[in-house]
Backbone as JSON Lines, residues from 0, in Angstrom:
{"i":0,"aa":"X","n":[0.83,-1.19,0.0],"ca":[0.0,0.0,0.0],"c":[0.87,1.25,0.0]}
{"i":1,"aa":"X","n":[0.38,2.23,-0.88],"ca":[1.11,3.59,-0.83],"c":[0.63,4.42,0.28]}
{"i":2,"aa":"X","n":[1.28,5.26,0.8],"ca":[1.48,6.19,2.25],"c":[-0.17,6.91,1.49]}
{"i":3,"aa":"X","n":[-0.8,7.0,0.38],"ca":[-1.79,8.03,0.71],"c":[-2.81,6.93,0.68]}
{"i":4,"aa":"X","n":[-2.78,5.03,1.18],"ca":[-4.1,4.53,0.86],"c":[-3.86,4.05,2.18]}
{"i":5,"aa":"X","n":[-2.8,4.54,2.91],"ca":[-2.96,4.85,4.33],"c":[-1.62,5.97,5.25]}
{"i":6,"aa":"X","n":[-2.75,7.18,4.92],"ca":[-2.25,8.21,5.83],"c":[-1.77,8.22,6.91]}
{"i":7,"aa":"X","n":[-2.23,7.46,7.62],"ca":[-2.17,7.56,9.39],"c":[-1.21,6.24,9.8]}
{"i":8,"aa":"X","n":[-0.08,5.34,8.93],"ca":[0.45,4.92,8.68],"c":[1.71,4.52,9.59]}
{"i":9,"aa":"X","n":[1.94,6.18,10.13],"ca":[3.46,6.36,10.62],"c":[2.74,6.92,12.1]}
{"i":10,"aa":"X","n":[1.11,7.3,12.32],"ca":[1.06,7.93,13.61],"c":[1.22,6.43,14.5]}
{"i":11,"aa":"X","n":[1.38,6.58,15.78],"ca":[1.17,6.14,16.77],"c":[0.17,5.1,17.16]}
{"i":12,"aa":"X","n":[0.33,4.34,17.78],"ca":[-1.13,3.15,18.45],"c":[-2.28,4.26,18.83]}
{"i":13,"aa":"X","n":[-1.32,4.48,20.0],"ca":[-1.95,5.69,20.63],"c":[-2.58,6.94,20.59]}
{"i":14,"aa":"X","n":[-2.22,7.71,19.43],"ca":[-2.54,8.82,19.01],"c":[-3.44,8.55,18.07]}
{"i":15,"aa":"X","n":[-3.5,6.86,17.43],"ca":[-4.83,6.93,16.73],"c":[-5.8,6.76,17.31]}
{"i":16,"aa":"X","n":[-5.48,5.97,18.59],"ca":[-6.88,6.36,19.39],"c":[-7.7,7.22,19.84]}
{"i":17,"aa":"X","n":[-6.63,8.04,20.48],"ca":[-7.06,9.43,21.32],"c":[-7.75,10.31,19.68]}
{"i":18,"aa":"X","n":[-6.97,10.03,19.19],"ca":[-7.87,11.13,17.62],"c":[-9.2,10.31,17.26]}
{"i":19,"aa":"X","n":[-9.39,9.23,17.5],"ca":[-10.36,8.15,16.74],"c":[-11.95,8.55,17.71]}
{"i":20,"aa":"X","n":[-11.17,8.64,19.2],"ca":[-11.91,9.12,20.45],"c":[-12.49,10.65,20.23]}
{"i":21,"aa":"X","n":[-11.71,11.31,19.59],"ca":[-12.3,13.01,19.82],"c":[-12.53,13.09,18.24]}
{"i":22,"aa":"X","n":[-12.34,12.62,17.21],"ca":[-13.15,12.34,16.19],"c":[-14.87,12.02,16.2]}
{"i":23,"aa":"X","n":[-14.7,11.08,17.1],"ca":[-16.43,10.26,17.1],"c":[-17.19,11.67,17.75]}
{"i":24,"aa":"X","n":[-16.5,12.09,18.98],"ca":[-16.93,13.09,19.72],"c":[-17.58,14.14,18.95]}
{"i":25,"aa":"X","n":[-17.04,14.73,18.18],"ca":[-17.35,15.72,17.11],"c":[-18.2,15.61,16.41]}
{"i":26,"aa":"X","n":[-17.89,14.14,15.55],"ca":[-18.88,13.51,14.74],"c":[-20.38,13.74,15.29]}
{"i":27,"aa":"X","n":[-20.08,13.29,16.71],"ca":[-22.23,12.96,16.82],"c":[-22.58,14.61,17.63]}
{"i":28,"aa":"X","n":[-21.79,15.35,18.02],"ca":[-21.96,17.0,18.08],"c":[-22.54,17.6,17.0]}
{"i":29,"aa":"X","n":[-21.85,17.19,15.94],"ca":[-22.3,17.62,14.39],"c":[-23.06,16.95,14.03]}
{"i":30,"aa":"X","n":[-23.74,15.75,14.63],"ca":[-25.1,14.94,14.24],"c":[-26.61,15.84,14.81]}
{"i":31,"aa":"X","n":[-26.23,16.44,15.87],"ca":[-27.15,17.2,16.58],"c":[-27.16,18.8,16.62]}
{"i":32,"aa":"X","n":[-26.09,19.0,15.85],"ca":[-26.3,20.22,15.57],"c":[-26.23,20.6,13.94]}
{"i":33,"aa":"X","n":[-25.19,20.08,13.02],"ca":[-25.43,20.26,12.16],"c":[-23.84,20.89,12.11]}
{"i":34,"aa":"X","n":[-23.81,21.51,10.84],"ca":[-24.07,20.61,8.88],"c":[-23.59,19.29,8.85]}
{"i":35,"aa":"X","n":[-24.31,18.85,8.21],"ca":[-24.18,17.48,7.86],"c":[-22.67,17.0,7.29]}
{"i":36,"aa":"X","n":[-22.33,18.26,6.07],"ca":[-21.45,17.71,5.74],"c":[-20.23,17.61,6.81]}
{"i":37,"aa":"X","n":[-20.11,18.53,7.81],"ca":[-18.85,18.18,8.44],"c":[-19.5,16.93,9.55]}
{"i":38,"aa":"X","n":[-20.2,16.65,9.77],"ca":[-20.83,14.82,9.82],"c":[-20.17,14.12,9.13]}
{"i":39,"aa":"X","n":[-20.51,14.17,8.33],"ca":[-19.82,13.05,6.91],"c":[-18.24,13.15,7.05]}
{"i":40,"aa":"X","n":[-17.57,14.45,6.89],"ca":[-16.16,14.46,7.13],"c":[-15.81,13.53,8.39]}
{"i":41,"aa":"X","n":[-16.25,13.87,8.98],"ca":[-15.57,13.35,10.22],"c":[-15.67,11.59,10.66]}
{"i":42,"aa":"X","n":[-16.97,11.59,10.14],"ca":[-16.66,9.98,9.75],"c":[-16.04,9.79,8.6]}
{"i":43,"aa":"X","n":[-15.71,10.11,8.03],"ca":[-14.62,9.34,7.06],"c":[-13.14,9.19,7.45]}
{"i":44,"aa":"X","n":[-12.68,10.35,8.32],"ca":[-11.65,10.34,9.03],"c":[-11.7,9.23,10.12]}
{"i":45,"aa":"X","n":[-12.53,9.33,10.61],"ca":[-12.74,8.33,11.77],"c":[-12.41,7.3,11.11]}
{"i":46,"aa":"X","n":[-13.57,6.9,10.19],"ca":[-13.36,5.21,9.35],"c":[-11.27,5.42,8.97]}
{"i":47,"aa":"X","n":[-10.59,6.27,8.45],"ca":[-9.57,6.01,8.27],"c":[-8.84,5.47,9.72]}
{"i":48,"aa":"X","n":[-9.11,6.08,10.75],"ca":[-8.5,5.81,11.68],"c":[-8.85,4.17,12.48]}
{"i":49,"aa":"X","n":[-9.87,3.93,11.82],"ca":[-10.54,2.4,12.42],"c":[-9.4,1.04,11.42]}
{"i":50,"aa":"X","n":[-9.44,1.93,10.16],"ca":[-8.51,1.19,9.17],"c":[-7.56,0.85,9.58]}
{"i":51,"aa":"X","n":[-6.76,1.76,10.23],"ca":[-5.37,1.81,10.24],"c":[-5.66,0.59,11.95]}
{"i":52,"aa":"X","n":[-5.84,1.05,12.96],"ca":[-6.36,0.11,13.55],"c":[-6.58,-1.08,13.77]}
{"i":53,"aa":"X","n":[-7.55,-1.65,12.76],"ca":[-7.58,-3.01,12.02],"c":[-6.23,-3.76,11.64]}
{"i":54,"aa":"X","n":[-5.89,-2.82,10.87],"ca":[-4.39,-3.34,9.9],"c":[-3.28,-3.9,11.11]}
{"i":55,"aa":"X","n":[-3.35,-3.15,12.42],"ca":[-2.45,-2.93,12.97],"c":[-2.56,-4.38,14.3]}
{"i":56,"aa":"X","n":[-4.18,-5.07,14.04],"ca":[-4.67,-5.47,14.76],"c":[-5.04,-5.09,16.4]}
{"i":57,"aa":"X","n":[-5.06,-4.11,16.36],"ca":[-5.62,-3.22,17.65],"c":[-7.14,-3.43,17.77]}
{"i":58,"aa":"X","n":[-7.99,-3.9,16.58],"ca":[-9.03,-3.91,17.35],"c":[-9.87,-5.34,17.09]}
């Protein structure tokens, strides 16, 4: 895989969590308040960070 079909590659165990953690946070803030689209952003980031995760077998 090339570094951009996974970004988050070189961060940390750790730091993908804590970002994966205040990612979701945001995410459902912006579910209840709105715009949608930065909803959508933020889960997609999230899903990258679940990826990397997976790969890494962390979860």
């Amino acid at each position: 895989m090339s570094s951009t079909a996974r970004p988050h590659q070189n961060d940390s165990t750790e730091m993908l969590k804590e970002a994966l953690a205040r990612t979701s946070q945001d995410a459902q803030r912006y579910a209840q308040t709105g715009p949608k689209k930065y909803e959508d952003a933020l889960h997609q980031v999230a899903d990258q960070f679940l990826d990397e995760l997976q790969l890494r077998g962390e979860l």
